[in-house]
């Protein structure tokens, strides 16, 4: 679901808020992303270690309260969506499994694909393991190796 933040009016602390998206009973919100620019991609990952990058422009803007659009196919192969992040090609991401395996990979190595495809392998998982999370690596100017 993509909409302009100006579509949500400012409210007081005690307000109940407004509906951003309609969810079915078995659905839940995985992530809320705030786009900086149209050059970013949405990196979506599933519990079985698959994922893909999709240009943010493929997520057309709609009004609040709609059902949204498919970000990645949830199939038996893929499993459920576990994470989403906004990335640039020069970024890196960290993937972690439920077994404690941590992998750092460049975003440019993940193929850019359309919204409704299944994606590619992001991480190889052992039997019984799932992908637990994904985060974009943020490096600052202070990262000079000193403790």
mmCIF file with all atom_site columns, C-alpha atoms in Angstrom:
data_model
loop_
_atom_site.group_PDB
_atom_site.id
_atom_site.type_symbol
_atom_site.label_atom_id
_atom_site.label_alt_id
_atom_site.label_comp_id
_atom_site.label_asym_id
_atom_site.label_entity_id
_atom_site.label_seq_id
_atom_site.pdbx_PDB_ins_code
_atom_site.Cartn_x
_atom_site.Cartn_y
_atom_site.Cartn_z
_atom_site.occupancy
_atom_site.B_iso_or_equiv
_atom_site.pdbx_formal_charge
_atom_site.auth_seq_id
_atom_site.auth_comp_id
_atom_site.auth_asym_id
_atom_site.auth_atom_id
_atom_site.pdbx_PDB_model_num
ATOM 1   C CA . UNK A 1 1   ? 0.000  0.000   0.000   1.00 0.00 ? 1   UNK A CA 1
ATOM 2   C CA . UNK A 1 2   ? 1.468  3.363   -0.941  1.00 0.00 ? 2   UNK A CA 1
ATOM 3   C CA . UNK A 1 3   ? -0.011 6.757   -0.151  1.00 0.00 ? 3   UNK A CA 1
ATOM 4   C CA . UNK A 1 4   ? 1.177  10.315  0.468   1.00 0.00 ? 4   UNK A CA 1
ATOM 5   C CA . UNK A 1 5   ? 1.860  11.093  4.119   1.00 0.00 ? 5   UNK A CA 1
ATOM 6   C CA . UNK A 1 6   ? -0.056 14.361  3.686   1.00 0.00 ? 6   UNK A CA 1
ATOM 7   C CA . UNK A 1 7   ? -3.219 12.234  3.321   1.00 0.00 ? 7   UNK A CA 1
ATOM 8   C CA . UNK A 1 8   ? -3.018 11.643  7.096   1.00 0.00 ? 8   UNK A CA 1
ATOM 9   C CA . UNK A 1 9   ? -4.017 14.708  9.086   1.00 0.00 ? 9   UNK A CA 1
ATOM 10  C CA . UNK A 1 10  ? -2.139 15.648  12.288  1.00 0.00 ? 10  UNK A CA 1
ATOM 11  C CA . UNK A 1 11  ? -3.882 14.415  15.448  1.00 0.00 ? 11  UNK A CA 1
ATOM 12  C CA . UNK A 1 12  ? -3.499 14.652  19.178  1.00 0.00 ? 12  UNK A CA 1
ATOM 13  C CA . UNK A 1 13  ? -1.877 12.023  21.366  1.00 0.00 ? 13  UNK A CA 1
ATOM 14  C CA . UNK A 1 14  ? -5.211 10.590  22.522  1.00 0.00 ? 14  UNK A CA 1
ATOM 15  C CA . UNK A 1 15  ? -6.662 10.211  19.014  1.00 0.00 ? 15  UNK A CA 1
ATOM 16  C CA . UNK A 1 16  ? -7.401 6.762   17.615  1.00 0.00 ? 16  UNK A CA 1
ATOM 17  C CA . UNK A 1 17  ? -5.809 7.618   14.267  1.00 0.00 ? 17  UNK A CA 1
ATOM 18  C CA . UNK A 1 18  ? -7.004 6.888   10.749  1.00 0.00 ? 18  UNK A CA 1
ATOM 19  C CA . UNK A 1 19  ? -7.054 3.693   8.697   1.00 0.00 ? 19  UNK A CA 1
ATOM 20  C CA . UNK A 1 20  ? -4.031 3.295   6.490   1.00 0.00 ? 20  UNK A CA 1
ATOM 21  C CA . UNK A 1 21  ? -4.907 -0.071  4.948   1.00 0.00 ? 21  UNK A CA 1
ATOM 22  C CA . UNK A 1 22  ? -7.739 -2.605  5.022   1.00 0.00 ? 22  UNK A CA 1
ATOM 23  C CA . UNK A 1 23  ? -6.550 -6.016  6.258   1.00 0.00 ? 23  UNK A CA 1
ATOM 24  C CA . UNK A 1 24  ? -8.274 -9.385  6.009   1.00 0.00 ? 24  UNK A CA 1
ATOM 25  C CA . UNK A 1 25  ? -8.504 -11.469 9.202   1.00 0.00 ? 25  UNK A CA 1
ATOM 26  C CA . UNK A 1 26  ? -5.351 -13.505 8.531   1.00 0.00 ? 26  UNK A CA 1
ATOM 27  C CA . UNK A 1 27  ? -3.252 -10.554 7.325   1.00 0.00 ? 27  UNK A CA 1
ATOM 28  C CA . UNK A 1 28  ? -0.888 -8.418  9.375   1.00 0.00 ? 28  UNK A CA 1
ATOM 29  C CA . UNK A 1 29  ? 1.374  -5.444  8.752   1.00 0.00 ? 29  UNK A CA 1
ATOM 30  C CA . UNK A 1 30  ? 4.995  -6.523  8.213   1.00 0.00 ? 30  UNK A CA 1
ATOM 31  C CA . UNK A 1 31  ? 6.629  -3.147  7.731   1.00 0.00 ? 31  UNK A CA 1
ATOM 32  C CA . UNK A 1 32  ? 6.013  0.564   7.257   1.00 0.00 ? 32  UNK A CA 1
ATOM 33  C CA . UNK A 1 33  ? 8.470  2.221   4.909   1.00 0.00 ? 33  UNK A CA 1
ATOM 34  C CA . UNK A 1 34  ? 9.009  5.949   4.366   1.00 0.00 ? 34  UNK A CA 1
ATOM 35  C CA . UNK A 1 35  ? 10.422 6.594   0.899   1.00 0.00 ? 35  UNK A CA 1
ATOM 36  C CA . UNK A 1 36  ? 13.062 9.272   0.457   1.00 0.00 ? 36  UNK A CA 1
ATOM 37  C CA . UNK A 1 37  ? 12.863 9.373   -3.336  1.00 0.00 ? 37  UNK A CA 1
ATOM 38  C CA . UNK A 1 38  ? 11.602 7.512   -6.408  1.00 0.00 ? 38  UNK A CA 1
ATOM 39  C CA . UNK A 1 39  ? 15.051 5.977   -7.061  1.00 0.00 ? 39  UNK A CA 1
ATOM 40  C CA . UNK A 1 40  ? 14.662 3.506   -4.199  1.00 0.00 ? 40  UNK A CA 1
ATOM 41  C CA . UNK A 1 41  ? 13.534 -0.102  -4.495  1.00 0.00 ? 41  UNK A CA 1
ATOM 42  C CA . UNK A 1 42  ? 11.481 -2.204  -2.098  1.00 0.00 ? 42  UNK A CA 1
ATOM 43  C CA . UNK A 1 43  ? 13.395 -5.309  -1.035  1.00 0.00 ? 43  UNK A CA 1
ATOM 44  C CA . UNK A 1 44  ? 10.915 -7.987  0.053   1.00 0.00 ? 44  UNK A CA 1
ATOM 45  C CA . UNK A 1 45  ? 11.951 -11.246 1.782   1.00 0.00 ? 45  UNK A CA 1
ATOM 46  C CA . UNK A 1 46  ? 10.062 -14.429 2.627   1.00 0.00 ? 46  UNK A CA 1
ATOM 47  C CA . UNK A 1 47  ? 10.511 -16.967 5.428   1.00 0.00 ? 47  UNK A CA 1
ATOM 48  C CA . UNK A 1 48  ? 11.980 -19.630 3.130   1.00 0.00 ? 48  UNK A CA 1
ATOM 49  C CA . UNK A 1 49  ? 14.874 -17.358 2.105   1.00 0.00 ? 49  UNK A CA 1
ATOM 50  C CA . UNK A 1 50  ? 13.534 -15.916 -1.157  1.00 0.00 ? 50  UNK A CA 1
ATOM 51  C CA . UNK A 1 51  ? 13.189 -12.274 -2.082  1.00 0.00 ? 51  UNK A CA 1
ATOM 52  C CA . UNK A 1 52  ? 13.462 -9.579  -4.701  1.00 0.00 ? 52  UNK A CA 1
ATOM 53  C CA . UNK A 1 53  ? 13.887 -5.884  -5.358  1.00 0.00 ? 53  UNK A CA 1
ATOM 54  C CA . UNK A 1 54  ? 11.041 -3.987  -6.984  1.00 0.00 ? 54  UNK A CA 1
ATOM 55  C CA . UNK A 1 55  ? 11.279 -0.347  -8.135  1.00 0.00 ? 55  UNK A CA 1
ATOM 56  C CA . UNK A 1 56  ? 9.145  1.827   -5.851  1.00 0.00 ? 56  UNK A CA 1
ATOM 57  C CA . UNK A 1 57  ? 7.400  3.348   -8.865  1.00 0.00 ? 57  UNK A CA 1
ATOM 58  C CA . UNK A 1 58  ? 5.705  -0.043  -9.474  1.00 0.00 ? 58  UNK A CA 1
ATOM 59  C CA . UNK A 1 59  ? 3.763  0.564   -6.257  1.00 0.00 ? 59  UNK A CA 1
ATOM 60  C CA . UNK A 1 60  ? 1.329  3.159   -7.539  1.00 0.00 ? 60  UNK A CA 1
ATOM 61  C CA . UNK A 1 61  ? -0.168 5.640   -5.105  1.00 0.00 ? 61  UNK A CA 1
ATOM 62  C CA . UNK A 1 62  ? -3.684 4.990   -3.875  1.00 0.00 ? 62  UNK A CA 1
ATOM 63  C CA . UNK A 1 63  ? -5.906 6.521   -1.243  1.00 0.00 ? 63  UNK A CA 1
ATOM 64  C CA . UNK A 1 64  ? -5.730 5.313   2.337   1.00 0.00 ? 64  UNK A CA 1
ATOM 65  C CA . UNK A 1 65  ? -7.937 2.429   3.379   1.00 0.00 ? 65  UNK A CA 1
ATOM 66  C CA . UNK A 1 66  ? -7.615 0.273   0.261   1.00 0.00 ? 66  UNK A CA 1
ATOM 67  C CA . UNK A 1 67  ? -6.554 -3.381  0.354   1.00 0.00 ? 67  UNK A CA 1
ATOM 68  C CA . UNK A 1 68  ? -3.121 -2.774  -1.115  1.00 0.00 ? 68  UNK A CA 1
ATOM 69  C CA . UNK A 1 69  ? -1.281 -4.688  -3.831  1.00 0.00 ? 69  UNK A CA 1
ATOM 70  C CA . UNK A 1 70  ? 0.781  -7.873  -4.054  1.00 0.00 ? 70  UNK A CA 1
ATOM 71  C CA . UNK A 1 71  ? 4.460  -7.266  -3.268  1.00 0.00 ? 71  UNK A CA 1
ATOM 72  C CA . UNK A 1 72  ? 5.675  -10.866 -3.773  1.00 0.00 ? 72  UNK A CA 1
ATOM 73  C CA . UNK A 1 73  ? 3.945  -14.177 -4.431  1.00 0.00 ? 73  UNK A CA 1
ATOM 74  C CA . UNK A 1 74  ? 3.377  -16.153 -1.225  1.00 0.00 ? 74  UNK A CA 1
ATOM 75  C CA . UNK A 1 75  ? 3.632  -19.757 -2.397  1.00 0.00 ? 75  UNK A CA 1
ATOM 76  C CA . UNK A 1 76  ? 4.636  -23.029 -0.772  1.00 0.00 ? 76  UNK A CA 1
ATOM 77  C CA . UNK A 1 77  ? 8.151  -22.406 -2.111  1.00 0.00 ? 77  UNK A CA 1
ATOM 78  C CA . UNK A 1 78  ? 8.401  -18.873 -0.698  1.00 0.00 ? 78  UNK A CA 1
ATOM 79  C CA . UNK A 1 79  ? 6.397  -19.077 2.506   1.00 0.00 ? 79  UNK A CA 1
ATOM 80  C CA . UNK A 1 80  ? 5.082  -15.959 4.230   1.00 0.00 ? 80  UNK A CA 1
ATOM 81  C CA . UNK A 1 81  ? 6.585  -12.476 3.847   1.00 0.00 ? 81  UNK A CA 1
ATOM 82  C CA . UNK A 1 82  ? 8.797  -11.672 6.847   1.00 0.00 ? 82  UNK A CA 1
ATOM 83  C CA . UNK A 1 83  ? 10.470 -8.366  5.969   1.00 0.00 ? 83  UNK A CA 1
ATOM 84  C CA . UNK A 1 84  ? 10.603 -5.397  3.621   1.00 0.00 ? 84  UNK A CA 1
ATOM 85  C CA . UNK A 1 85  ? 13.106 -2.546  3.378   1.00 0.00 ? 85  UNK A CA 1
ATOM 86  C CA . UNK A 1 86  ? 13.755 0.445   1.137   1.00 0.00 ? 86  UNK A CA 1
ATOM 87  C CA . UNK A 1 87  ? 17.150 0.175   -0.540  1.00 0.00 ? 87  UNK A CA 1
ATOM 88  C CA . UNK A 1 88  ? 19.420 1.745   -3.145  1.00 0.00 ? 88  UNK A CA 1
ATOM 89  C CA . UNK A 1 89  ? 21.634 -0.432  -5.414  1.00 0.00 ? 89  UNK A CA 1
ATOM 90  C CA . UNK A 1 90  ? 24.790 0.690   -3.545  1.00 0.00 ? 90  UNK A CA 1
ATOM 91  C CA . UNK A 1 91  ? 23.392 -0.437  -0.135  1.00 0.00 ? 91  UNK A CA 1
ATOM 92  C CA . UNK A 1 92  ? 24.052 -3.695  1.674   1.00 0.00 ? 92  UNK A CA 1
ATOM 93  C CA . UNK A 1 93  ? 21.597 -5.774  3.703   1.00 0.00 ? 93  UNK A CA 1
ATOM 94  C CA . UNK A 1 94  ? 21.951 -8.231  6.580   1.00 0.00 ? 94  UNK A CA 1
ATOM 95  C CA . UNK A 1 95  ? 19.829 -11.394 6.613   1.00 0.00 ? 95  UNK A CA 1
ATOM 96  C CA . UNK A 1 96  ? 19.460 -13.528 9.743   1.00 0.00 ? 96  UNK A CA 1
ATOM 97  C CA . UNK A 1 97  ? 17.958 -16.977 10.094  1.00 0.00 ? 97  UNK A CA 1
ATOM 98  C CA . UNK A 1 98  ? 16.231 -18.560 13.073  1.00 0.00 ? 98  UNK A CA 1
ATOM 99  C CA . UNK A 1 99  ? 19.335 -20.782 13.383  1.00 0.00 ? 99  UNK A CA 1
ATOM 100 C CA . UNK A 1 100 ? 21.541 -17.732 13.995  1.00 0.00 ? 100 UNK A CA 1
ATOM 101 C CA . UNK A 1 101 ? 23.153 -17.588 10.543  1.00 0.00 ? 101 UNK A CA 1
ATOM 102 C CA . UNK A 1 102 ? 23.889 -13.982 9.548   1.00 0.00 ? 102 UNK A CA 1
ATOM 103 C CA . UNK A 1 103 ? 24.731 -12.984 5.969   1.00 0.00 ? 103 UNK A CA 1
ATOM 104 C CA . UNK A 1 104 ? 25.714 -9.549  4.673   1.00 0.00 ? 104 UNK A CA 1
ATOM 105 C CA . UNK A 1 105 ? 25.116 -9.086  0.953   1.00 0.00 ? 105 UNK A CA 1
ATOM 106 C CA . UNK A 1 106 ? 25.185 -6.177  -1.529  1.00 0.00 ? 106 UNK A CA 1
ATOM 107 C CA . UNK A 1 107 ? 21.767 -5.094  -2.783  1.00 0.00 ? 107 UNK A CA 1
ATOM 108 C CA . UNK A 1 108 ? 22.996 -4.883  -6.386  1.00 0.00 ? 108 UNK A CA 1
ATOM 109 C CA . UNK A 1 109 ? 23.459 -8.688  -6.335  1.00 0.00 ? 109 UNK A CA 1
ATOM 110 C CA . UNK A 1 110 ? 19.684 -9.118  -5.833  1.00 0.00 ? 110 UNK A CA 1
ATOM 111 C CA . UNK A 1 111 ? 17.789 -8.975  -9.127  1.00 0.00 ? 111 UNK A CA 1
ATOM 112 C CA . UNK A 1 112 ? 15.226 -6.242  -9.665  1.00 0.00 ? 112 UNK A CA 1
ATOM 113 C CA . UNK A 1 113 ? 11.886 -7.848  -10.599 1.00 0.00 ? 113 UNK A CA 1
ATOM 114 C CA . UNK A 1 114 ? 8.250  -6.884  -11.043 1.00 0.00 ? 114 UNK A CA 1
ATOM 115 C CA . UNK A 1 115 ? 5.789  -6.889  -8.133  1.00 0.00 ? 115 UNK A CA 1
ATOM 116 C CA . UNK A 1 116 ? 3.960  -10.148 -8.705  1.00 0.00 ? 116 UNK A CA 1
ATOM 117 C CA . UNK A 1 117 ? 6.926  -12.511 -9.235  1.00 0.00 ? 117 UNK A CA 1
ATOM 118 C CA . UNK A 1 118 ? 8.267  -15.085 -6.736  1.00 0.00 ? 118 UNK A CA 1
ATOM 119 C CA . UNK A 1 119 ? 11.798 -13.761 -6.401  1.00 0.00 ? 119 UNK A CA 1
ATOM 120 C CA . UNK A 1 120 ? 15.237 -15.379 -6.132  1.00 0.00 ? 120 UNK A CA 1
ATOM 121 C CA . UNK A 1 121 ? 17.193 -17.107 -3.351  1.00 0.00 ? 121 UNK A CA 1
ATOM 122 C CA . UNK A 1 122 ? 18.543 -14.586 -0.825  1.00 0.00 ? 122 UNK A CA 1
ATOM 123 C CA . UNK A 1 123 ? 19.873 -17.079 1.740   1.00 0.00 ? 123 UNK A CA 1
ATOM 124 C CA . UNK A 1 124 ? 20.256 -20.850 1.822   1.00 0.00 ? 124 UNK A CA 1
ATOM 125 C CA . UNK A 1 125 ? 18.577 -22.245 4.920   1.00 0.00 ? 125 UNK A CA 1
ATOM 126 C CA . UNK A 1 126 ? 19.068 -25.571 6.702   1.00 0.00 ? 126 UNK A CA 1
ATOM 127 C CA . UNK A 1 127 ? 16.103 -27.879 7.312   1.00 0.00 ? 127 UNK A CA 1
ATOM 128 C CA . UNK A 1 128 ? 13.730 -26.415 9.880   1.00 0.00 ? 128 UNK A CA 1
ATOM 129 C CA . UNK A 1 129 ? 15.231 -22.914 9.660   1.00 0.00 ? 129 UNK A CA 1
ATOM 130 C CA . UNK A 1 130 ? 13.375 -19.808 8.513   1.00 0.00 ? 130 UNK A CA 1
ATOM 131 C CA . UNK A 1 131 ? 14.493 -16.312 7.600   1.00 0.00 ? 131 UNK A CA 1
ATOM 132 C CA . UNK A 1 132 ? 13.907 -14.251 10.734  1.00 0.00 ? 132 UNK A CA 1
ATOM 133 C CA . UNK A 1 133 ? 14.704 -10.780 9.460   1.00 0.00 ? 133 UNK A CA 1
ATOM 134 C CA . UNK A 1 134 ? 16.364 -8.425  7.035   1.00 0.00 ? 134 UNK A CA 1
ATOM 135 C CA . UNK A 1 135 ? 17.805 -4.958  7.636   1.00 0.00 ? 135 UNK A CA 1
ATOM 136 C CA . UNK A 1 136 ? 19.595 -2.419  5.479   1.00 0.00 ? 136 UNK A CA 1
ATOM 137 C CA . UNK A 1 137 ? 23.169 -1.807  6.658   1.00 0.00 ? 137 UNK A CA 1
ATOM 138 C CA . UNK A 1 138 ? 23.632 1.821   7.645   1.00 0.00 ? 138 UNK A CA 1
ATOM 139 C CA . UNK A 1 139 ? 27.232 2.980   7.777   1.00 0.00 ? 139 UNK A CA 1
ATOM 140 C CA . UNK A 1 140 ? 28.145 6.364   9.181   1.00 0.00 ? 140 UNK A CA 1
ATOM 141 C CA . UNK A 1 141 ? 31.209 8.563   8.725   1.00 0.00 ? 141 UNK A CA 1
ATOM 142 C CA . UNK A 1 142 ? 32.301 7.442   12.214  1.00 0.00 ? 142 UNK A CA 1
ATOM 143 C CA . UNK A 1 143 ? 32.837 3.863   10.967  1.00 0.00 ? 143 UNK A CA 1
ATOM 144 C CA . UNK A 1 144 ? 36.628 3.997   10.861  1.00 0.00 ? 144 UNK A CA 1
ATOM 145 C CA . UNK A 1 145 ? 37.464 0.774   12.680  1.00 0.00 ? 145 UNK A CA 1
ATOM 146 C CA . UNK A 1 146 ? 38.204 2.295   16.084  1.00 0.00 ? 146 UNK A CA 1
ATOM 147 C CA . UNK A 1 147 ? 36.602 0.892   19.226  1.00 0.00 ? 147 UNK A CA 1
#
